[in-house]
mmCIF file of C-alpha atoms in Angstrom:
data_model
loop_
_atom_site.group_PDB
_atom_site.id
_atom_site.type_symbol
_atom_site.label_atom_id
_atom_site.label_comp_id
_atom_site.label_asym_id
_atom_site.label_seq_id
_atom_site.Cartn_x
_atom_site.Cartn_y
_atom_site.Cartn_z
ATOM 1 C CA MET A 1 14.000 -12.143 20.450
ATOM 2 C CA ILE A 2 11.301 -14.630 19.458
ATOM 3 C CA GLU A 3 11.872 -16.682 22.632
ATOM 4 C CA LEU A 4 11.640 -13.539 24.763
ATOM 5 C CA TRP A 5 8.566 -11.894 23.236
ATOM 6 C CA GLY A 6 6.929 -14.679 21.265
ATOM 7 C CA GLN A 7 6.405 -14.839 17.523
ATOM 8 C CA PRO A 8 3.145 -12.793 17.286
ATOM 9 C CA LEU A 9 4.594 -9.800 19.160
ATOM 10 C CA THR A 10 7.887 -10.073 17.249
ATOM 11 C CA ALA A 11 5.982 -10.053 13.949
ATOM 12 C CA ALA A 12 4.010 -7.001 15.062
ATOM 13 C CA LEU A 13 7.182 -5.163 16.074
ATOM 14 C CA LEU A 14 8.796 -5.915 12.709
ATOM 15 C CA GLY A 15 5.678 -4.665 10.933
ATOM 16 C CA GLY A 16 5.607 -1.624 13.182
ATOM 17 C CA LEU A 17 9.187 -0.700 12.285
ATOM 18 C CA GLY A 18 8.397 -0.480 8.572
ATOM 19 C CA GLY A 19 5.052 1.146 9.330
ATOM 20 C CA VAL A 20 6.732 3.941 11.287
ATOM 21 C CA LEU A 21 9.030 4.628 8.343
ATOM 22 C CA LEU A 22 6.055 4.792 5.974
ATOM 23 C CA GLY A 23 4.186 7.077 8.369
ATOM 24 C CA LEU A 24 7.179 9.424 8.496
ATOM 25 C CA ALA A 25 7.427 9.355 4.698
ATOM 26 C CA ALA A 26 3.774 10.323 4.432
ATOM 27 C CA ARG A 27 4.072 13.268 6.824
ATOM 28 C CA LEU A 28 7.606 14.515 6.116
ATOM 29 C CA GLY A 29 7.848 13.649 2.417
ATOM 30 C CA ARG A 30 4.160 14.014 1.463
ATOM 31 C CA PHE A 31 4.284 10.454 0.162
ATOM 32 C CA CYS A 32 0.738 9.975 -1.132
ATOM 33 C CA THR A 33 -0.649 8.067 -4.115
ATOM 34 C CA LEU A 34 -3.704 10.206 -4.751
ATOM 35 C CA GLY A 35 -1.691 13.381 -4.305
ATOM 36 C CA ALA A 36 0.851 12.129 -6.836
ATOM 37 C CA ILE A 37 -1.888 11.315 -9.356
ATOM 38 C CA GLU A 38 -3.617 14.664 -8.814
ATOM 39 C CA ASP A 39 -0.337 16.580 -9.170
ATOM 40 C CA MET A 40 0.420 14.826 -12.440
ATOM 41 C CA LEU A 41 -3.064 15.180 -13.964
ATOM 42 C CA TYR A 42 -4.038 18.628 -12.719
ATOM 43 C CA GLY A 43 -1.002 20.205 -11.053
ATOM 44 C CA GLY A 44 1.480 20.020 -13.908
ATOM 45 C CA SER A 45 4.088 18.226 -11.799
ATOM 46 C CA GLY A 46 5.238 14.620 -11.927
ATOM 47 C CA ASP A 47 7.722 14.816 -9.058
ATOM 48 C CA ARG A 48 5.524 13.070 -6.499
ATOM 49 C CA MET A 49 4.783 10.345 -9.012
ATOM 50 C CA ARG A 50 8.533 9.960 -9.513
ATOM 51 C CA MET A 51 8.815 9.722 -5.748
ATOM 52 C CA TRP A 52 6.398 6.794 -5.870
ATOM 53 C CA GLY A 53 8.371 5.235 -8.714
ATOM 54 C CA LEU A 54 11.613 5.626 -6.777
ATOM 55 C CA ALA A 55 10.040 3.794 -3.828
ATOM 56 C CA ILE A 56 9.146 0.945 -6.195
ATOM 57 C CA GLY A 57 12.646 0.854 -7.668
ATOM 58 C CA VAL A 58 14.373 0.860 -4.275
ATOM 59 C CA ALA A 59 12.015 -1.848 -2.988
ATOM 60 C CA MET A 60 12.790 -3.977 -6.063
ATOM 61 C CA LEU A 61 16.524 -3.500 -5.601
ATOM 62 C CA GLY A 62 16.304 -4.396 -1.932
ATOM 63 C CA SER A 63 14.047 -7.421 -2.371
ATOM 64 C CA PHE A 64 16.007 -9.032 -5.198
ATOM 65 C CA THR A 65 19.337 -8.230 -3.541
ATOM 66 C CA LEU A 66 18.162 -10.114 -0.460
ATOM 67 C CA ALA A 67 17.104 -12.962 -2.738
ATOM 68 C CA SER A 68 20.514 -13.016 -4.427
ATOM 69 C CA LEU A 69 22.130 -13.343 -0.982
ATOM 70 C CA GLY A 70 19.869 -16.250 -0.119
ATOM 71 C CA LEU A 71 18.180 -14.338 2.713
ATOM 72 C CA ILE A 72 14.658 -14.612 1.283
ATOM 73 C CA ASN A 73 12.957 -17.069 -1.038
ATOM 74 C CA LEU A 74 10.878 -14.941 -3.392
ATOM 75 C CA ASP A 75 9.041 -18.015 -4.673
ATOM 76 C CA ARG A 76 7.200 -18.011 -1.336
ATOM 77 C CA ALA A 77 6.213 -14.324 -1.483
ATOM 78 C CA PHE A 78 2.458 -13.974 -0.981
ATOM 79 C CA HIS A 79 1.788 -12.214 -4.281
ATOM 80 C CA LEU A 80 3.704 -14.874 -6.208
ATOM 81 C CA THR A 81 1.977 -17.838 -4.583
ATOM 82 C CA ILE A 82 -1.474 -16.765 -5.842
ATOM 83 C CA ALA A 83 -2.227 -17.507 -9.497
ATOM 84 C CA PHE A 84 -2.541 -14.268 -11.435
ATOM 85 C CA SER A 85 -5.970 -13.405 -12.835
ATOM 86 C CA TRP A 86 -6.829 -10.317 -14.848
ATOM 87 C CA ALA A 87 -10.406 -9.881 -13.632
ATOM 88 C CA PRO A 88 -9.802 -9.267 -9.896
ATOM 89 C CA ALA A 89 -6.700 -7.159 -10.561
ATOM 90 C CA VAL A 90 -8.486 -4.870 -13.011
ATOM 91 C CA PHE A 91 -11.941 -4.758 -11.420
ATOM 92 C CA GLY A 92 -10.667 -4.502 -7.855
ATOM 93 C CA GLY A 93 -8.102 -1.881 -8.830
ATOM 94 C CA LEU A 94 -10.687 0.253 -10.629
ATOM 95 C CA ILE A 95 -13.053 0.132 -7.659
ATOM 96 C CA PHE A 96 -10.266 0.946 -5.243
ATOM 97 C CA GLY A 97 -8.977 3.849 -7.328
ATOM 98 C CA TYR A 98 -12.419 5.366 -7.794
ATOM 99 C CA GLY A 99 -13.146 5.003 -4.084
ATOM 100 C CA MET A 100 -9.779 6.561 -3.257
ATOM 101 C CA ALA A 101 -10.697 9.653 -5.265
ATOM 102 C CA LEU A 102 -14.078 9.928 -3.537
ATOM 103 C CA ALA A 103 -12.558 9.474 -0.084
ATOM 104 C CA GLY A 104 -9.714 11.869 -0.832
ATOM 105 C CA THR A 105 -7.032 9.407 0.257
ATOM 106 C CA CYS A 106 -6.161 5.706 0.362
ATOM 107 C CA GLY A 107 -6.089 3.501 3.454
ATOM 108 C CA PHE A 108 -2.421 4.211 4.053
ATOM 109 C CA GLY A 109 -2.998 7.948 3.617
ATOM 110 C CA ALA A 110 -5.978 7.857 5.973
ATOM 111 C CA LEU A 111 -3.844 6.282 8.698
ATOM 112 C CA ALA A 112 -1.217 8.989 8.198
ATOM 113 C CA ARG A 113 -3.864 11.724 8.369
ATOM 114 C CA LEU A 114 -5.363 10.147 11.468
ATOM 115 C CA GLY A 115 -1.961 10.507 13.094
ATOM 116 C CA GLY A 116 -2.320 14.251 12.550
ATOM 117 C CA GLY A 117 -5.731 14.421 14.243
ATOM 118 C CA ASP A 118 -8.010 14.197 11.199
ATOM 119 C CA LEU A 119 -11.270 12.625 12.417
ATOM 120 C CA ARG A 120 -12.507 12.287 8.840
ATOM 121 C CA ALA A 121 -9.646 9.872 8.323
ATOM 122 C CA PHE A 122 -10.815 7.975 11.400
ATOM 123 C CA VAL A 123 -14.181 7.393 9.715
ATOM 124 C CA ILE A 124 -12.460 6.327 6.488
ATOM 125 C CA VAL A 125 -10.263 3.836 8.360
ATOM 126 C CA LEU A 126 -13.251 2.338 10.185
ATOM 127 C CA VAL A 127 -15.426 1.991 7.091
ATOM 128 C CA MET A 128 -12.616 0.678 4.917
ATOM 129 C CA GLY A 129 -11.631 -1.952 7.482
ATOM 130 C CA LEU A 130 -15.223 -3.104 7.950
ATOM 131 C CA ALA A 131 -15.836 -3.224 4.198
ATOM 132 C CA ALA A 132 -12.647 -5.201 3.652
ATOM 133 C CA PHE A 133 -13.632 -7.920 6.105
ATOM 134 C CA THR A 134 -17.227 -7.945 4.879
ATOM 135 C CA VAL A 135 -15.905 -8.944 1.458
ATOM 136 C CA LEU A 136 -13.007 -11.051 2.721
ATOM 137 C CA SER A 137 -14.785 -13.285 5.230
ATOM 138 C CA GLY A 138 -18.184 -11.718 5.899
ATOM 139 C CA PRO A 139 -21.583 -11.816 4.158
ATOM 140 C CA LEU A 140 -20.154 -10.837 0.759
ATOM 141 C CA ALA A 141 -17.328 -13.387 0.852
ATOM 142 C CA PRO A 142 -19.300 -16.115 -1.017
ATOM 143 C CA ALA A 143 -20.091 -13.679 -3.841
ATOM 144 C CA ARG A 144 -16.438 -12.635 -4.053
ATOM 145 C CA ALA A 145 -15.283 -16.243 -4.112
ATOM 146 C CA LEU A 146 -17.804 -17.050 -6.857
ATOM 147 C CA LEU A 147 -17.005 -14.058 -9.069
ATOM 148 C CA PHE A 148 -13.285 -13.821 -8.353
ATOM 149 C CA PRO A 149 -12.019 -17.235 -7.237
ATOM 150 C CA ARG A 150 -8.478 -17.425 -5.920
ATOM 151 C CA GLN A 151 -6.238 -20.299 -6.820
ATOM 152 C CA MET A 152 -2.848 -21.159 -5.437
ATOM 153 C CA ASN A 153 -0.127 -21.117 -8.054
ATOM 154 C CA ALA A 154 0.679 -24.744 -8.871
ATOM 155 C CA GLY A 155 3.385 -23.918 -11.410
ATOM 156 C CA PRO A 156 6.236 -21.408 -11.576
ATOM 157 C CA PRO A 157 5.625 -18.086 -9.768
ATOM 158 C CA ASP A 158 3.552 -15.594 -11.768
ATOM 159 C CA GLY A 159 6.247 -12.947 -11.854
ATOM 160 C CA ILE A 160 7.954 -10.843 -14.488
ATOM 161 C CA ALA A 161 11.474 -11.720 -13.394
ATOM 162 C CA HIS A 162 10.611 -15.413 -13.242
ATOM 163 C CA ALA A 163 9.080 -15.290 -16.737
ATOM 164 C CA VAL A 164 12.096 -13.483 -18.221
ATOM 165 C CA ALA A 165 14.461 -15.907 -16.495
ATOM 166 C CA ALA A 166 12.533 -18.872 -17.936
ATOM 167 C CA LEU A 167 12.833 -17.417 -21.448
ATOM 168 C CA THR A 168 16.480 -16.381 -21.248
ATOM 169 C CA GLY A 169 17.901 -18.828 -18.757
ATOM 170 C CA GLY A 170 19.120 -15.924 -16.647
ATOM 171 C CA SER A 171 19.080 -15.385 -12.908
ATOM 172 C CA VAL A 172 15.771 -14.280 -11.375
ATOM 173 C CA ALA A 173 17.585 -12.187 -8.765
ATOM 174 C CA LEU A 174 19.857 -10.500 -11.308
ATOM 175 C CA ILE A 175 16.939 -9.648 -13.594
ATOM 176 C CA GLY A 176 15.057 -8.114 -10.667
ATOM 177 C CA ILE A 177 18.089 -6.102 -9.564
ATOM 178 C CA LEU A 178 18.668 -4.752 -13.071
ATOM 179 C CA LEU A 179 14.994 -3.812 -13.491
ATOM 180 C CA GLY A 180 14.967 -2.132 -10.072
ATOM 181 C CA LEU A 181 18.099 -0.173 -10.956
ATOM 182 C CA ALA A 182 16.544 0.870 -14.272
ATOM 183 C CA VAL A 183 13.410 2.128 -12.503
ATOM 184 C CA CYS A 184 15.492 4.147 -10.021
ATOM 185 C CA LEU A 185 17.594 5.738 -12.783
ATOM 186 C CA LEU A 186 14.466 6.532 -14.792
ATOM 187 C CA MET A 187 12.864 8.279 -11.825
ATOM 188 C CA LEU A 188 16.054 10.211 -11.044
ATOM 189 C CA GLY A 189 16.335 11.314 -14.662
ATOM 190 C CA ALA A 190 14.279 14.463 -14.034
ATOM 191 C CA ARG A 191 16.401 17.358 -12.765
ATOM 192 C CA SER A 192 13.527 18.929 -10.826
ATOM 193 C CA PHE A 193 13.049 15.693 -8.895
ATOM 194 C CA ARG A 194 16.761 15.223 -8.174
ATOM 195 C CA ARG A 195 16.943 18.737 -6.764
ATOM 196 C CA ASP A 196 14.149 18.047 -4.284
ATOM 197 C CA LEU A 197 16.190 16.091 -1.759
ATOM 198 C CA ARG A 198 13.228 15.624 0.564
ATOM 199 C CA LYS A 199 11.238 13.717 -2.051
ATOM 200 C CA VAL A 200 14.249 11.632 -3.087
ATOM 201 C CA VAL A 201 15.120 10.669 0.486
ATOM 202 C CA TRP A 202 11.616 9.812 1.629
ATOM 203 C CA GLY A 203 10.812 7.973 -1.588
ATOM 204 C CA ALA A 204 13.857 5.802 -0.937
ATOM 205 C CA VAL A 205 12.867 5.357 2.732
ATOM 206 C CA ALA A 206 9.418 4.126 1.670
ATOM 207 C CA GLY A 207 11.043 1.572 -0.610
ATOM 208 C CA LEU A 208 13.358 0.390 2.168
ATOM 209 C CA ALA A 209 10.345 0.005 4.471
ATOM 210 C CA ILE A 210 8.829 -2.437 1.978
ATOM 211 C CA THR A 211 12.126 -4.337 1.793
ATOM 212 C CA SER A 212 12.202 -4.530 5.586
ATOM 213 C CA GLY A 213 8.835 -6.277 5.476
ATOM 214 C CA TRP A 214 10.114 -9.029 3.197
ATOM 215 C CA ALA A 215 13.281 -9.380 5.248
ATOM 216 C CA GLY A 216 11.460 -9.478 8.582
ATOM 217 C CA THR A 217 8.829 -12.033 7.608
ATOM 218 C CA ALA A 218 11.454 -14.197 5.868
ATOM 219 C CA TRP A 219 13.511 -14.219 9.068
ATOM 220 C CA LEU A 220 10.430 -15.165 11.086
ATOM 221 C CA ALA A 221 9.580 -17.958 8.648
ATOM 222 C CA GLN A 222 13.101 -19.373 8.956
ATOM 223 C CA THR A 223 13.626 -19.019 12.709
ATOM 224 C CA GLY A 224 10.143 -18.812 14.213
ATOM 225 C CA PHE A 225 8.180 -21.591 15.851
ATOM 226 C CA GLY A 226 4.933 -21.096 13.919
ATOM 227 C CA ALA A 227 3.872 -20.573 10.329
ATOM 228 C CA GLN A 228 4.660 -17.171 8.815
ATOM 229 C CA THR A 229 3.665 -15.984 5.360
ATOM 230 C CA LEU A 230 6.365 -14.170 3.410
ATOM 231 C CA MET A 231 4.773 -10.749 3.009
ATOM 232 C CA SER A 232 5.304 -7.011 3.203
ATOM 233 C CA HIS A 233 3.173 -3.995 3.964
ATOM 234 C CA SER A 234 -0.424 -3.513 2.842
ATOM 235 C CA TYR A 235 -3.278 -1.419 4.213
ATOM 236 C CA ALA A 236 -6.634 -2.965 3.400
ATOM 237 C CA ALA A 237 -7.353 -6.285 5.115
ATOM 238 C CA PRO A 238 -4.764 -5.507 7.850
ATOM 239 C CA VAL A 239 -6.844 -2.436 8.771
ATOM 240 C CA GLY A 240 -9.865 -4.681 9.344
ATOM 241 C CA GLU A 241 -7.666 -7.173 11.180
ATOM 242 C CA THR A 242 -6.525 -4.373 13.480
ATOM 243 C CA LEU A 243 -10.119 -3.376 14.240
ATOM 244 C CA ILE A 244 -10.991 -6.968 15.127
ATOM 245 C CA TYR A 245 -7.898 -7.229 17.326
ATOM 246 C CA ALA A 246 -8.960 -4.058 19.137
ATOM 247 C CA MET A 247 -12.228 -5.810 20.035
ATOM 248 C CA GLN A 248 -10.955 -9.364 20.538
ATOM 249 C CA GLY A 249 -7.323 -8.935 21.502
ATOM 250 C CA SER A 250 -7.561 -11.449 24.328
ATOM 251 C CA VAL A 251 -8.414 -14.265 21.897
ATOM 252 C CA ARG A 252 -6.620 -13.111 18.730
ATOM 253 C CA PRO A 253 -2.849 -12.908 18.286
ATOM 254 C CA LEU A 254 -0.901 -9.926 17.042
ATOM 255 C CA SER A 255 0.466 -10.051 13.503
ATOM 256 C CA PHE A 256 2.783 -8.302 11.090
ATOM 257 C CA GLY A 257 -0.172 -6.493 9.477
ATOM 258 C CA ILE A 258 -1.510 -5.177 12.790
ATOM 259 C CA GLY A 259 1.929 -3.893 13.715
ATOM 260 C CA SER A 260 2.271 -2.235 10.320
ATOM 261 C CA VAL A 261 -1.050 -0.410 10.682
ATOM 262 C CA ALA A 262 -0.163 0.768 14.187
ATOM 263 C CA GLY A 263 3.299 1.792 13.013
ATOM 264 C CA VAL A 264 1.996 4.138 10.318
ATOM 265 C CA TRP A 265 -0.237 5.857 12.848
ATOM 266 C CA VAL A 266 2.571 6.131 15.427
ATOM 267 C CA GLY A 267 5.038 7.501 12.883
ATOM 268 C CA ALA A 268 2.553 10.050 11.578
ATOM 269 C CA PHE A 269 1.470 11.032 15.106
ATOM 270 C CA LEU A 270 5.010 11.599 16.363
ATOM 271 C CA CYS A 271 5.879 13.542 13.231
ATOM 272 C CA SER A 272 2.816 15.783 13.509
ATOM 273 C CA LEU A 273 3.680 16.555 17.142
ATOM 274 C CA TRP A 274 7.309 17.300 16.279
ATOM 275 C CA GLN A 275 6.286 19.633 13.444
ATOM 276 C CA GLY A 276 3.537 21.255 15.518
ATOM 277 C CA HIS A 277 0.934 20.247 12.925
ATOM 278 C CA PHE A 278 -1.295 18.097 15.110
ATOM 279 C CA ARG A 279 -4.817 19.469 15.299
ATOM 280 C CA TRP A 280 -8.279 17.983 15.494
ATOM 281 C CA GLU A 281 -10.222 18.256 12.259
ATOM 282 C CA ALA A 282 -13.746 17.164 11.392
ATOM 283 C CA CYS A 283 -16.090 17.234 8.435
ATOM 284 C CA GLU A 284 -18.580 20.120 8.436
ATOM 285 C CA ASP A 285 -20.450 19.135 5.261
ATOM 286 C CA PRO A 286 -22.600 15.963 5.499
ATOM 287 C CA ARG A 287 -22.375 15.553 1.730
ATOM 288 C CA GLU A 288 -18.596 15.410 1.932
ATOM 289 C CA LEU A 289 -18.760 12.852 4.735
ATOM 290 C CA ARG A 290 -21.240 10.767 2.742
ATOM 291 C CA ARG A 291 -18.887 10.782 -0.247
ATOM 292 C CA GLN A 292 -15.927 9.800 1.908
ATOM 293 C CA ILE A 293 -17.821 6.943 3.563
ATOM 294 C CA PHE A 294 -18.921 5.602 0.174
ATOM 295 C CA GLY A 295 -15.369 5.903 -1.151
ATOM 296 C CA ALA A 296 -13.930 4.126 1.891
ATOM 297 C CA GLY A 297 -16.356 1.250 1.384
ATOM 298 C CA LEU A 298 -15.320 0.930 -2.245
ATOM 299 C CA MET A 299 -11.654 0.948 -1.252
ATOM 300 C CA GLY A 300 -12.117 -1.842 1.273
ATOM 301 C CA ALA A 301 -14.029 -4.016 -1.184
ATOM 302 C CA GLY A 302 -11.742 -3.250 -4.126
ATOM 303 C CA ALA A 303 -8.566 -3.943 -2.186
ATOM 304 C CA VAL A 304 -9.790 -7.361 -1.061
ATOM 305 C CA ILE A 305 -10.846 -8.280 -4.608
ATOM 306 C CA ALA A 306 -7.480 -7.136 -5.994
ATOM 307 C CA MET A 307 -5.613 -8.609 -2.996
ATOM 308 C CA GLY A 308 -3.888 -5.353 -2.221
ATOM 309 C CA CYS A 309 -4.043 -1.564 -2.148
ATOM 310 C CA THR A 310 -1.753 1.188 -3.391
ATOM 311 C CA ILE A 311 0.941 -0.087 -1.022
ATOM 312 C CA GLY A 312 0.140 -3.807 -1.062
ATOM 313 C CA GLN A 313 -0.061 -4.157 -4.833
ATOM 314 C CA GLY A 314 1.401 -0.820 -5.927
ATOM 315 C CA ILE A 315 4.738 -1.304 -4.165
ATOM 316 C CA SER A 316 4.944 -4.613 -2.278
ATOM 317 C CA ALA A 317 3.737 -6.786 -5.178
ATOM 318 C CA ILE A 318 5.744 -4.851 -7.756
ATOM 319 C CA SER A 319 8.838 -5.106 -5.554
ATOM 320 C CA VAL A 320 8.849 -8.866 -6.230
ATOM 321 C CA LEU A 321 7.681 -8.235 -9.827
ATOM 322 C CA ALA A 322 4.397 -10.119 -9.446
ATOM 323 C CA PHE A 323 2.208 -9.785 -12.555
ATOM 324 C CA SER A 324 -0.629 -8.516 -10.367
ATOM 325 C CA GLY A 325 1.340 -5.466 -9.176
ATOM 326 C CA PRO A 326 1.613 -3.276 -12.295
ATOM 327 C CA VAL A 327 -1.814 -4.398 -13.589
ATOM 328 C CA THR A 328 -3.556 -3.485 -10.334
ATOM 329 C CA LEU A 329 -1.630 -0.231 -9.998
ATOM 330 C CA ALA A 330 -2.609 0.782 -13.545
ATOM 331 C CA ALA A 331 -6.250 -0.013 -12.747
ATOM 332 C CA ILE A 332 -6.045 2.008 -9.522
ATOM 333 C CA PHE A 333 -4.601 4.925 -11.492
ATOM 334 C CA ALA A 334 -7.434 4.697 -14.050
ATOM 335 C CA GLY A 335 -10.113 4.516 -11.354
ATOM 336 C CA ALA A 336 -8.594 7.456 -9.472
ATOM 337 C CA ALA A 337 -8.349 9.504 -12.679
ATOM 338 C CA LEU A 338 -12.039 8.837 -13.356
ATOM 339 C CA GLY A 339 -13.010 9.821 -9.833
ATOM 340 C CA LEU A 340 -10.876 12.968 -9.859
ATOM 341 C CA ARG A 341 -12.346 14.008 -13.182
ATOM 342 C CA GLN A 342 -15.833 13.621 -11.748
ATOM 343 C CA LEU A 343 -14.966 15.709 -8.683
ATOM 344 C CA ILE A 344 -12.801 18.381 -10.317
ATOM 345 C CA VAL A 345 -14.060 18.738 -13.867
ATOM 346 C CA GLY A 346 -17.324 16.847 -14.062
ATOM 347 C CA PHE A 347 -18.435 14.559 -16.859
ATOM 348 C CA ARG A 348 -20.521 17.125 -18.726
ATOM 349 C CA ARG A 349 -18.821 19.186 -21.384
ATOM 350 C CA SER A 350 -18.731 22.855 -20.625
ATOM 351 C CA ALA A 351 -20.801 25.084 -22.881
ATOM 352 C CA VAL A 352 -18.892 26.696 -25.743
#
């Protein structure tokens, strides 16, 4: 496969496979972070949040099972090779979450909406991708590096399973499998969630898509001819990378991230056609568009600072139990809750 198509195209196809599954989960299962948070805070339902938790649990089970079989080396996972730091995880997560509320979706959700013909999502994707690369390697990169320096992890991986194993002398893989199983059982503990087969199935599919990313990049790293980072899906910097590839494809290679971004759009597009839901939509209120553009910019910057988005940190990083995953996800939740409160309730107390 690699000899036939080359490593860059193979990586993109592997990323595209998981991306398609995530795009289908977004359209068929309504798999959405902001929607889950809004349902829980203002809709009186935690089922979509349990769906998100099930995706995390399944991804953990899959990732650590592969590690127990010797198919992947979790010590080389991207999120575990970077030294954990509280400041970028919390600050970046807060900015991302607040921007997500203002934009009305995250980067992953915007790609899924774009597949259904939403031109507002197209603007969000463009702005988020540009903002991400502005902070990652553009004019704001020196400021980011100064305020939030990244350091490679020189010691043991900064992961929960690795820390517990060091304290107890247990197996890293077994600890991860047990924690993943516990998360799945906890999510399935609610009868209302178990009865909604659609949410259960597509939550599990989303988790398996993340596992496929680890498996695919590990296989490329072991059998490919060039360097390959052990990674899974994320939708912040890869969105900007995709935009650059669209402009400079003749001089830039394909990658796993580009394939993943394209896959989400393809999966969502095919699903919207099959359901008969595809229709062009645009923003009629300039104030709404202004808010969405500002939110998209915050998401791009926040995701680069935190080194991941709702998918990249919220599922991929947690699936290997990196310390950064739950911290960033909690910060994203707090930022989104603040933004939703501003939009829905407002900060001023109502008159008695």
